[in-house]
Amino acid sequence: MTGARGAVCGDGALLSDTSVADQESNRQPSDYRAASLTARPPLQNMKGNGTDAVFQQVEPVDESSVKKMILTFEKRSYKNQELRIKFPDNPEKFMEAELDLNDILQEMHVIATMPDLYHLLVELNAIHSLLGLLIDLLQELTDIDTLHESEEGAEVLIDALVSGQIVALLVQNMERLDEQVKEEADGVHNTLSIIENIAEFKPGLCAEAAQQGLMQWLLKRLKAKLPFDSNKLYCSEILAILLQNNDVNRELLGELDGIDVLLQQLSVFKRHNPATPEEQEMMENLFDALCSCLMLGANRDRFLRGEGLQLMNLMLREKKMSRASALKVLDHAMIGQEGSDNCHKFVDILGLRTIFPLFMKTPKRMKKVGISDKEHEEHVCSVIASMLRNLKAQQRTRLLNKFTENDCEKVDRLLELHFKYLEAVQLADKRIEGEKHDMVRRGEILDDGMEDEFYIRRLDAGLFVLQQLCYIIVEISSAGIPQLHQRVHQILNMRGGSTKVVRHILREYAENIGVDKTEDFKENERRRIMELLENF
């Protein structure tokens, strides 16, 4: 670097040019950005050492000089930002600009002594630039790679930021920004990046962040009548993150009428595909957020009242890219005891006419949107199994009658899928048994953790779908309709199948009902399955 620069110590003494150069040679670019935001005493009436005066006040501070100072700051800030974007991985390229920016920020401390000139900071838009520097600093401090370098120190910083209401302050700043202006839109994007870093580093703080106004702002931004852009995509991503495994945030979203907001935003895609890959990603984020919300019972009612079932049913019929995700939402809305009302309503809106064609034939287009045959068949079978569990009276009769149509073709399809997934699970079991044998031979212990891991692998191989299929088989066979009972047993005998295998699969399912369920639910479900097996 050419040219000596002076600096002021905390006690006001001047450092020599040599000592400043030594310090600068050991500093990183981010140090200068941090230093630029550190408060210093006002520089007033400082004189040189007989040669070159450093920071010498050569003209009075008046409106004209402050304007000049602010314009210089804006110019240097813009140049610094431009170089940082152009050379993000080469700090030497923007180090000089970083130091220039630091110098003008130090000079600007003198404005603190003249409150009557503060209006110039506002009129010349310096406030936005200063806030931008603060956002940049926070973004660097919370960079996820930097945080993981020293997790203990990073945890202290993140806890202090959140407890200091940093999210509330960031939200207030975003509310003031006009996203029609590119620089301010970039400020929103950088702010969202800080929030994402905090949420990723310490997910436990998501509830507190949402309570500080973030959830409300995200919903407001999503429904704003603005063209689709990267900020809207980012909002959908952060919303999905906030809702992951967090009932507090799911409840908060429901109370803020967030279910209606999600349904309104998704309704655009019932007859139109997303225009770009980025818009498709946003659509998937919103579907994920909706599925997560439906894990909470209270939100199932809000979904029902908001006519969410009707929207999902339309999406399934329209055969657009939204169809696969709409099926996943239906599965989440109808599963378990909390899904009973949605199951009955689905039959009332003629949903059986929509779901059974998807059961009879897996659409080829599903693969084009990244959904496998297994995922599609899993959701369809889960929806039908949920209806068999929850439907009563007339709606249940209508469902069972579907299996008798066209010479019981749906029973034939049911058993076809049963043998398909039985074979897949048997292959997985064979591999797992081989691994267990090798572990025993090596003297390794098969603990509960390993057994759980093997069970999860079997579920991934198709065991969960097979369990749903076996449940449907037993339900329709025990429904008191001779035609269905005879057809099931006839096909099992023809294909060399066995009722013993079906019973074994369902008993294993009863023993492993989800850990997230209540004990009462588990007990009632086990009792129900055992009663069905007695009549099978």
Coordinates of C-alpha atoms in Angstrom, one line a residue:
M1 CA 0.0 0.0 0.0
T2 CA 1.2 3.5 -0.8
G3 CA 0.8 6.6 1.4
A4 CA 0.9 6.6 5.2
R5 CA -2.4 6.8 7.1
G6 CA -2.8 8.0 10.7
A7 CA -5.1 6.5 13.3
V8 CA -6.4 7.5 16.7
C9 CA -6.1 5.4 19.8
G10 CA -8.9 5.1 22.3
D11 CA -7.1 7.8 24.5
G12 CA -6.9 10.3 21.6
A13 CA -3.1 9.9 21.0
L14 CA -1.7 9.7 17.4
L15 CA 0.0 6.5 16.3
S16 CA 3.0 6.9 14.1
D17 CA 2.8 6.1 10.4
T18 CA 5.0 3.0 10.9
S19 CA 2.8 1.5 13.7
V20 CA -0.3 2.0 11.6
A21 CA 1.3 0.2 8.7
D22 CA 2.3 -2.6 11.0
Q23 CA -1.2 -2.9 12.3
E24 CA -2.8 -2.8 8.8
S25 CA -0.5 -5.5 7.5
N26 CA -1.9 -7.9 10.2
R27 CA -5.6 -7.1 9.7
Q28 CA -8.1 -8.9 7.6
P29 CA -10.6 -7.1 5.3
S30 CA -13.5 -7.9 7.7
D31 CA -11.5 -6.2 10.5
Y32 CA -11.7 -2.9 8.6
R33 CA -15.5 -3.3 8.1
A34 CA -15.9 -3.9 11.8
A35 CA -13.6 -1.0 12.7
S36 CA -15.6 1.3 10.4
L37 CA -18.6 0.7 12.6
T38 CA -16.8 1.2 16.0
A39 CA -17.6 4.4 17.9
R40 CA -14.7 6.8 18.3
P41 CA -14.3 10.2 20.0
P42 CA -15.0 13.2 17.7
L43 CA -11.9 14.4 15.9
Q44 CA -11.6 18.1 16.7
N45 CA -8.7 20.6 16.5
M46 CA -6.1 17.9 16.1
K47 CA -2.7 19.1 14.9
G48 CA 0.1 17.4 13.1
N49 CA 3.6 16.5 14.4
G50 CA 5.4 19.1 12.4
T51 CA 5.4 17.3 9.1
D52 CA 2.1 16.0 7.6
A53 CA -0.9 16.5 9.9
V54 CA -3.1 13.6 10.2
F55 CA -6.9 14.2 10.4
Q56 CA -6.3 18.0 10.7
Q57 CA -9.4 20.1 10.6
V58 CA -8.7 22.6 7.9
E59 CA -12.2 24.0 7.4
P60 CA -15.1 24.8 9.6
V61 CA -17.9 22.1 9.9
D62 CA -20.9 23.6 8.2
E63 CA -23.7 22.5 6.0
S64 CA -21.5 22.6 2.9
S65 CA -18.7 20.5 4.4
V66 CA -21.1 17.9 5.8
K67 CA -22.8 17.6 2.4
K68 CA -19.4 17.0 0.8
M69 CA -18.5 14.5 3.5
I70 CA -21.7 12.5 3.0
L71 CA -21.3 12.5 -0.8
T72 CA -17.8 11.2 -0.4
F73 CA -19.0 8.5 2.0
E74 CA -21.7 7.5 -0.5
K75 CA -19.1 7.3 -3.3
R76 CA -16.7 5.3 -1.3
S77 CA -19.4 3.0 0.0
Y78 CA -20.6 2.3 -3.5
K79 CA -17.1 1.7 -4.8
N80 CA -16.3 -0.7 -1.9
Q81 CA -19.6 -2.6 -2.5
E82 CA -18.8 -2.9 -6.2
L83 CA -15.3 -4.3 -5.7
R84 CA -16.5 -6.7 -3.0
I85 CA -19.1 -8.1 -5.5
K86 CA -16.5 -8.2 -8.3
F87 CA -13.7 -9.8 -6.3
P88 CA -15.5 -11.8 -3.4
D89 CA -12.6 -14.2 -3.1
N90 CA -9.7 -11.8 -3.5
P91 CA -9.6 -9.4 -0.5
E92 CA -6.5 -7.6 -1.7
K93 CA -8.5 -6.1 -4.6
F94 CA -10.9 -4.3 -2.3
M95 CA -8.6 -3.6 0.7
E96 CA -7.7 -0.1 -0.4
A97 CA -11.4 0.8 -0.9
E98 CA -12.1 -0.7 2.6
L99 CA -9.5 1.6 4.1
D100 CA -10.9 4.7 2.2
L101 CA -14.4 3.9 3.5
N102 CA -13.0 3.5 7.1
D103 CA -11.3 6.9 6.9
I104 CA -14.5 8.8 5.8
L105 CA -16.5 7.0 8.5
Q106 CA -14.0 8.3 11.1
E107 CA -14.3 11.8 9.7
M108 CA -18.2 11.6 9.9
H109 CA -18.0 11.2 13.6
V110 CA -17.9 15.0 13.8
I111 CA -21.5 15.2 12.6
A112 CA -22.4 13.8 16.0
T113 CA -21.5 17.2 17.5
M114 CA -24.0 19.0 15.2
P115 CA -27.6 17.6 15.6
D116 CA -29.0 20.5 13.6
L117 CA -27.4 19.0 10.5
Y118 CA -28.8 15.4 11.0
H119 CA -31.4 16.2 8.4
L120 CA -28.7 16.0 5.7
L121 CA -28.1 12.4 6.5
V122 CA -31.7 11.7 5.8
E123 CA -32.1 14.0 2.7
L124 CA -28.9 12.6 1.1
N125 CA -30.0 8.9 1.8
A126 CA -26.9 8.3 4.0
I127 CA -29.1 6.4 6.6
H128 CA -29.7 3.6 4.1
S129 CA -26.0 3.2 3.4
L130 CA -25.1 3.2 7.1
L131 CA -27.8 0.6 7.8
G132 CA -26.4 -1.4 4.8
L133 CA -23.0 -1.4 6.4
L134 CA -24.5 -2.7 9.7
I135 CA -26.4 -5.4 7.8
D136 CA -23.1 -6.4 6.0
L137 CA -21.3 -6.6 9.3
L138 CA -24.0 -8.8 10.8
Q139 CA -24.0 -11.0 7.7
E140 CA -20.3 -11.5 8.0
L141 CA -20.5 -12.2 11.8
T142 CA -23.3 -14.8 11.3
D143 CA -21.9 -16.5 8.2
I144 CA -22.6 -20.2 8.9
D145 CA -19.1 -21.3 8.0
T146 CA -17.6 -18.7 10.3
L147 CA -20.0 -19.7 13.2
H148 CA -18.9 -23.3 13.0
E149 CA -15.3 -22.4 13.3
S150 CA -15.8 -21.7 17.0
E151 CA -19.2 -22.9 18.1
E152 CA -18.8 -21.9 21.7
G153 CA -18.1 -18.3 20.9
A154 CA -20.6 -18.2 18.1
E155 CA -23.3 -19.5 20.5
V156 CA -22.7 -16.7 22.9
L157 CA -23.0 -14.1 20.0
I158 CA -26.2 -15.6 18.6
D159 CA -27.8 -15.9 22.1
A160 CA -26.9 -12.3 22.8
L161 CA -28.3 -11.1 19.4
V162 CA -31.6 -12.9 19.8
S163 CA -32.1 -11.9 23.4
G164 CA -31.3 -8.3 22.4
Q165 CA -34.3 -8.4 20.0
I166 CA -32.0 -8.4 16.9
V167 CA -34.8 -10.1 14.8
A168 CA -37.3 -7.4 15.8
L169 CA -34.9 -4.7 14.8
L170 CA -34.1 -6.3 11.5
V171 CA -37.9 -6.7 10.8
Q172 CA -38.5 -3.1 11.6
N173 CA -35.7 -2.1 9.2
M174 CA -37.2 -4.3 6.4
E175 CA -40.6 -2.7 6.9
R176 CA -39.0 0.7 6.1
L177 CA -37.3 -0.5 2.9
D178 CA -38.8 0.0 -0.5
E179 CA -38.1 -3.1 -2.6
Q180 CA -38.8 -1.2 -5.8
V181 CA -35.4 0.3 -5.3
K182 CA -32.7 -2.3 -6.1
E183 CA -30.3 -1.3 -3.3
E184 CA -33.1 -1.6 -0.7
A185 CA -34.3 -4.9 -2.2
D186 CA -30.7 -6.2 -1.7
G187 CA -30.9 -5.0 1.9
V188 CA -34.0 -7.1 2.4
H189 CA -32.2 -10.1 0.9
N190 CA -29.1 -9.7 3.1
T191 CA -31.3 -9.3 6.2
L192 CA -33.0 -12.6 5.4
S193 CA -29.6 -14.2 5.0
I194 CA -28.7 -13.1 8.6
I195 CA -32.0 -14.7 9.9
E196 CA -31.4 -17.9 7.9
N197 CA -27.9 -18.2 9.4
I198 CA -29.2 -17.7 12.9
A199 CA -32.0 -20.3 12.3
E200 CA -29.6 -22.8 10.8
F201 CA -26.9 -22.5 13.5
K202 CA -29.4 -22.7 16.4
P203 CA -32.8 -24.1 15.4
G204 CA -34.0 -23.8 19.0
L205 CA -34.2 -20.0 18.5
C206 CA -36.7 -20.2 15.6
A207 CA -39.7 -19.8 17.9
E208 CA -38.3 -16.7 19.6
A209 CA -37.4 -15.2 16.2
A210 CA -40.9 -15.8 14.9
Q211 CA -42.4 -14.2 18.0
Q212 CA -40.3 -11.0 17.3
G213 CA -42.5 -10.1 14.3
L214 CA -40.7 -12.3 11.7
M215 CA -43.6 -14.6 11.1
Q216 CA -46.0 -11.7 10.5
W217 CA -43.6 -10.0 8.2
L218 CA -43.0 -13.1 6.1
L219 CA -46.7 -13.7 5.6
K220 CA -47.2 -10.0 4.7
R221 CA -44.4 -10.1 2.2
L222 CA -45.6 -13.4 0.6
K223 CA -49.1 -11.9 -0.1
A224 CA -47.7 -8.5 -1.2
K225 CA -48.8 -7.7 -4.8
L226 CA -45.2 -7.6 -6.2
P227 CA -43.7 -9.5 -9.1
F228 CA -42.0 -12.8 -8.2
D229 CA -38.4 -12.3 -7.3
S230 CA -35.6 -13.8 -5.3
N231 CA -36.8 -12.2 -2.1
K232 CA -40.2 -13.9 -2.3
L233 CA -38.4 -17.2 -2.9
Y234 CA -36.2 -16.5 0.2
C235 CA -39.3 -15.7 2.3
S236 CA -40.9 -19.0 1.4
E237 CA -37.6 -20.8 2.3
I238 CA -37.3 -19.2 5.7
L239 CA -41.0 -19.8 6.5
A240 CA -40.6 -23.5 5.8
I241 CA -37.5 -23.5 8.1
L242 CA -39.4 -21.8 10.9
L243 CA -42.1 -24.4 10.8
Q244 CA -39.9 -27.5 10.9
N245 CA -40.6 -29.6 14.0
N246 CA -42.0 -26.5 15.8
D247 CA -45.5 -26.6 17.1
V248 CA -45.2 -23.1 18.6
N249 CA -44.6 -21.6 15.2
R250 CA -47.2 -23.8 13.6
E251 CA -49.8 -22.5 16.1
L252 CA -48.6 -18.9 15.6
L253 CA -49.0 -19.2 11.8
G254 CA -52.5 -20.5 12.3
E255 CA -53.5 -17.7 14.6
L256 CA -52.1 -15.1 12.0
D257 CA -54.4 -16.6 9.3
G258 CA -51.3 -18.1 7.7
I259 CA -53.2 -21.1 6.4
D260 CA -55.3 -18.8 4.2
V261 CA -52.2 -17.0 3.0
L262 CA -50.5 -20.2 2.0
L263 CA -53.7 -21.4 0.2
Q264 CA -54.1 -18.1 -1.6
Q265 CA -50.5 -18.2 -2.8
L266 CA -50.7 -21.8 -4.0
S267 CA -54.0 -21.3 -5.8
V268 CA -52.1 -19.6 -8.6
F269 CA -50.6 -23.0 -9.5
K270 CA -53.9 -25.0 -9.8
R271 CA -54.1 -24.2 -13.5
H272 CA -50.7 -22.8 -14.3
N273 CA -47.2 -24.3 -13.9
P274 CA -44.5 -22.2 -12.4
A275 CA -42.8 -20.0 -15.0
T276 CA -39.2 -20.6 -13.8
P277 CA -37.2 -23.2 -11.7
E278 CA -37.0 -20.5 -9.0
E279 CA -40.8 -20.1 -8.9
Q280 CA -41.2 -23.9 -8.8
E281 CA -38.9 -24.0 -5.8
M282 CA -41.0 -21.3 -4.1
M283 CA -44.1 -23.4 -4.8
E284 CA -42.5 -26.5 -3.2
N285 CA -41.4 -24.4 -0.2
L286 CA -45.0 -23.2 0.3
F287 CA -46.4 -26.8 0.0
D288 CA -43.8 -28.0 2.6
A289 CA -44.8 -25.2 4.9
L290 CA -48.5 -26.2 4.6
C291 CA -47.7 -29.9 5.2
S292 CA -45.7 -28.9 8.3
C293 CA -48.6 -26.8 9.6
L294 CA -51.1 -29.6 9.2
M295 CA -49.1 -31.7 11.7
L296 CA -51.0 -29.5 14.3
G297 CA -54.6 -30.6 14.8
A298 CA -56.0 -27.0 15.1
N299 CA -54.6 -26.2 11.7
R300 CA -56.5 -29.1 10.1
D301 CA -59.7 -27.2 11.0
R302 CA -58.4 -24.0 9.6
F303 CA -57.4 -25.9 6.4
L304 CA -61.0 -27.3 6.2
R305 CA -62.7 -24.0 6.7
G306 CA -60.3 -22.3 4.2
E307 CA -61.5 -24.8 1.5
G308 CA -58.1 -26.3 1.3
L309 CA -59.5 -29.7 0.3
Q310 CA -61.3 -28.2 -2.6
L311 CA -58.1 -26.6 -3.8
M312 CA -56.1 -29.8 -3.5
N313 CA -58.8 -31.8 -5.3
L314 CA -58.7 -29.3 -8.2
M315 CA -55.0 -29.5 -8.4
L316 CA -55.1 -33.3 -8.6
R317 CA -57.6 -33.1 -11.5
E318 CA -55.8 -30.4 -13.4
K319 CA -52.6 -32.5 -13.8
K320 CA -50.2 -29.6 -13.5
M321 CA -46.8 -29.6 -11.6
S322 CA -48.7 -28.9 -8.4
R323 CA -50.4 -32.3 -8.4
A324 CA -47.7 -34.3 -6.7
S325 CA -47.5 -31.8 -3.8
A326 CA -51.2 -31.5 -3.5
L327 CA -51.4 -35.3 -3.0
K328 CA -48.8 -35.0 -0.2
V329 CA -50.9 -32.2 1.5
L330 CA -54.0 -34.4 1.3
D331 CA -52.1 -37.2 3.1
H332 CA -51.1 -34.8 5.9
A333 CA -54.6 -33.4 6.2
M334 CA -56.4 -36.7 6.5
I335 CA -54.1 -38.9 8.5
G336 CA -54.9 -39.8 12.2
Q337 CA -57.9 -39.1 14.3
E338 CA -57.5 -35.3 13.7
G339 CA -58.1 -35.9 10.0
S340 CA -61.6 -37.3 10.4
D341 CA -63.5 -34.2 9.4
N342 CA -61.3 -33.7 6.4
C343 CA -61.9 -37.4 5.3
H344 CA -65.7 -36.9 5.4
K345 CA -65.5 -33.6 3.6
F346 CA -63.2 -35.2 0.9
V347 CA -65.9 -37.8 0.1
D348 CA -68.6 -35.1 0.1
I349 CA -66.7 -33.0 -2.6
L350 CA -66.4 -36.2 -4.8
G351 CA -62.8 -36.7 -4.0
L352 CA -63.1 -40.5 -4.5
R353 CA -63.4 -39.8 -8.2
T354 CA -60.1 -38.1 -8.0
I355 CA -58.0 -40.4 -5.8
F356 CA -58.9 -43.8 -7.2
P357 CA -57.7 -43.1 -10.8
L358 CA -54.3 -42.2 -9.1
F359 CA -54.5 -45.4 -7.2
M360 CA -55.2 -47.5 -10.3
K361 CA -52.3 -46.1 -12.3
T362 CA -49.3 -44.1 -11.2
P363 CA -48.9 -41.1 -13.6
K364 CA -45.7 -41.0 -15.7
R365 CA -45.5 -37.2 -15.3
M366 CA -44.7 -37.6 -11.6
K367 CA -41.1 -38.5 -12.3
K368 CA -40.7 -35.3 -14.3
V369 CA -41.4 -33.2 -11.2
G370 CA -39.0 -35.3 -9.1
I371 CA -41.6 -37.6 -7.4
S372 CA -40.8 -41.4 -7.5
D373 CA -43.5 -44.1 -8.1
K374 CA -42.9 -45.2 -4.5
E375 CA -43.6 -41.7 -3.1
H376 CA -46.8 -41.4 -5.2
E377 CA -48.1 -44.8 -4.2
E378 CA -47.2 -44.2 -0.6
H379 CA -49.3 -41.0 -0.4
V380 CA -52.3 -42.5 -2.3
C381 CA -52.4 -45.7 -0.1
S382 CA -52.0 -43.6 3.0
V383 CA -55.0 -41.4 2.0
I384 CA -57.2 -44.5 1.3
A385 CA -56.1 -46.1 4.6
S386 CA -56.9 -42.9 6.5
M387 CA -60.4 -42.8 5.0
L388 CA -61.0 -46.5 6.0
R389 CA -59.9 -45.6 9.6
N390 CA -62.0 -42.4 9.9
L391 CA -65.1 -42.7 7.7
K392 CA -68.5 -43.5 9.2
A393 CA -72.0 -44.3 7.9
Q394 CA -72.8 -43.3 4.3
Q395 CA -69.3 -42.0 3.4
R396 CA -67.7 -45.3 4.5
T397 CA -70.2 -47.2 2.4
R398 CA -69.4 -45.1 -0.7
L399 CA -65.7 -45.8 -0.2
L400 CA -66.2 -49.6 0.1
N401 CA -68.5 -49.7 -2.9
K402 CA -65.6 -48.3 -5.0
F403 CA -63.7 -51.6 -4.4
T404 CA -66.6 -53.6 -5.9
E405 CA -66.9 -51.6 -9.1
N406 CA -65.9 -53.1 -12.5
D407 CA -65.5 -56.6 -11.2
C408 CA -63.4 -55.6 -8.2
E409 CA -60.6 -54.1 -10.4
K410 CA -59.4 -52.0 -7.4
V411 CA -58.9 -55.2 -5.3
D412 CA -56.8 -56.6 -8.2
R413 CA -54.7 -53.5 -8.2
L414 CA -54.4 -53.6 -4.4
L415 CA -53.0 -57.1 -4.4
E416 CA -50.7 -56.2 -7.3
L417 CA -49.1 -53.5 -5.2
H418 CA -49.0 -55.8 -2.2
F419 CA -46.9 -58.3 -4.0
K420 CA -44.7 -55.6 -5.5
Y421 CA -43.8 -54.1 -2.1
L422 CA -43.6 -57.5 -0.4
E423 CA -40.9 -58.5 -2.8
A424 CA -39.0 -55.2 -2.3
V425 CA -39.1 -55.6 1.5
Q426 CA -38.1 -59.3 1.4
L427 CA -35.0 -58.3 -0.7
A428 CA -34.1 -55.6 1.9
D429 CA -34.6 -58.1 4.8
K430 CA -32.3 -60.6 3.1
R431 CA -29.5 -57.9 2.8
I432 CA -30.1 -56.8 6.5
E433 CA -29.9 -60.4 7.7
G434 CA -26.6 -60.9 5.8
E435 CA -25.2 -57.8 7.6
K436 CA -26.4 -59.0 11.0
H437 CA -24.7 -62.3 10.4
D438 CA -21.4 -60.6 9.5
M439 CA -21.6 -58.4 12.6
V440 CA -22.2 -61.4 14.9
R441 CA -19.3 -63.2 13.3
R442 CA -17.1 -60.2 13.9
G443 CA -18.2 -60.1 17.6
E444 CA -20.1 -56.9 17.3
I445 CA -23.2 -56.2 19.5
L446 CA -26.6 -55.6 17.9
D447 CA -27.9 -52.9 20.2
D448 CA -31.3 -51.2 20.1
G449 CA -29.8 -48.3 18.1
M450 CA -28.7 -50.7 15.3
E451 CA -32.1 -52.5 15.3
D452 CA -33.9 -49.1 14.9
E453 CA -31.6 -48.2 12.0
F454 CA -32.4 -51.5 10.3
Y455 CA -36.1 -50.9 10.8
I456 CA -35.8 -47.5 9.2
R457 CA -34.0 -49.0 6.3
R458 CA -36.8 -51.5 5.9
L459 CA -39.4 -48.7 6.0
D460 CA -37.4 -46.8 3.3
A461 CA -37.3 -50.0 1.1
G462 CA -41.1 -50.0 1.1
L463 CA -42.3 -51.5 4.4
F464 CA -44.4 -48.5 5.2
V465 CA -46.3 -48.7 1.9
L466 CA -46.7 -52.5 2.5
Q467 CA -48.1 -51.9 6.0
Q468 CA -50.7 -49.5 4.5
L469 CA -51.6 -52.0 1.8
C470 CA -52.0 -54.8 4.3
Y471 CA -54.2 -52.5 6.4
I472 CA -56.5 -51.8 3.4
I473 CA -56.6 -55.5 2.6
V474 CA -57.7 -56.5 6.1
E475 CA -60.2 -53.5 6.3
I476 CA -62.1 -54.4 3.1
S477 CA -62.0 -58.1 3.8
S478 CA -63.6 -57.6 7.2
A479 CA -66.2 -55.1 6.0
G480 CA -69.0 -57.7 5.7
I481 CA -69.0 -57.6 1.9
P482 CA -68.6 -61.3 0.7
Q483 CA -67.6 -60.2 -2.8
L484 CA -64.5 -58.4 -1.4
H485 CA -63.6 -61.1 1.1
Q486 CA -63.7 -63.8 -1.6
R487 CA -61.7 -61.8 -4.2
V488 CA -58.9 -61.0 -1.7
H489 CA -58.4 -64.6 -0.7
Q490 CA -58.8 -65.8 -4.3
I491 CA -55.9 -63.7 -5.5
L492 CA -53.7 -64.5 -2.5
N493 CA -54.2 -68.2 -3.3
M494 CA -53.5 -67.7 -7.0
R495 CA -50.3 -65.8 -6.4
G496 CA -49.0 -68.1 -3.7
G497 CA -49.6 -65.5 -1.0
S498 CA -50.5 -66.1 2.6
T499 CA -52.8 -64.5 5.1
K500 CA -50.1 -65.3 7.7
V501 CA -47.7 -62.9 6.0
V502 CA -50.4 -60.1 6.0
R503 CA -51.1 -60.8 9.7
H504 CA -47.3 -60.7 10.6
I505 CA -46.8 -57.4 8.8
L506 CA -49.8 -55.8 10.6
R507 CA -48.7 -57.1 14.0
E508 CA -45.2 -55.7 13.4
Y509 CA -46.9 -52.3 12.5
A510 CA -49.0 -52.4 15.6
E511 CA -45.9 -52.9 17.7
N512 CA -44.1 -49.9 16.1
I513 CA -46.8 -47.2 15.9
G514 CA -45.1 -43.8 15.8
V515 CA -43.3 -42.5 18.9
D516 CA -44.9 -39.1 18.4
K517 CA -48.4 -40.6 19.1
T518 CA -50.1 -40.5 22.5
E519 CA -50.3 -43.7 24.5
D520 CA -54.1 -43.7 24.2
F521 CA -53.9 -43.5 20.5
K522 CA -51.4 -46.3 20.3
E523 CA -53.5 -48.5 22.5
N524 CA -56.7 -47.9 20.5
E525 CA -55.0 -48.4 17.2
R526 CA -53.4 -51.7 18.4
R527 CA -56.8 -52.9 19.7
R528 CA -58.5 -52.0 16.4
I529 CA -55.8 -53.8 14.3
M530 CA -56.1 -57.0 16.4
E531 CA -59.9 -57.0 16.1
L532 CA -59.6 -56.7 12.3
L533 CA -57.1 -59.5 12.2
E534 CA -59.5 -61.8 14.1
N535 CA -62.1 -61.3 11.3
F536 CA -59.6 -61.6 8.4

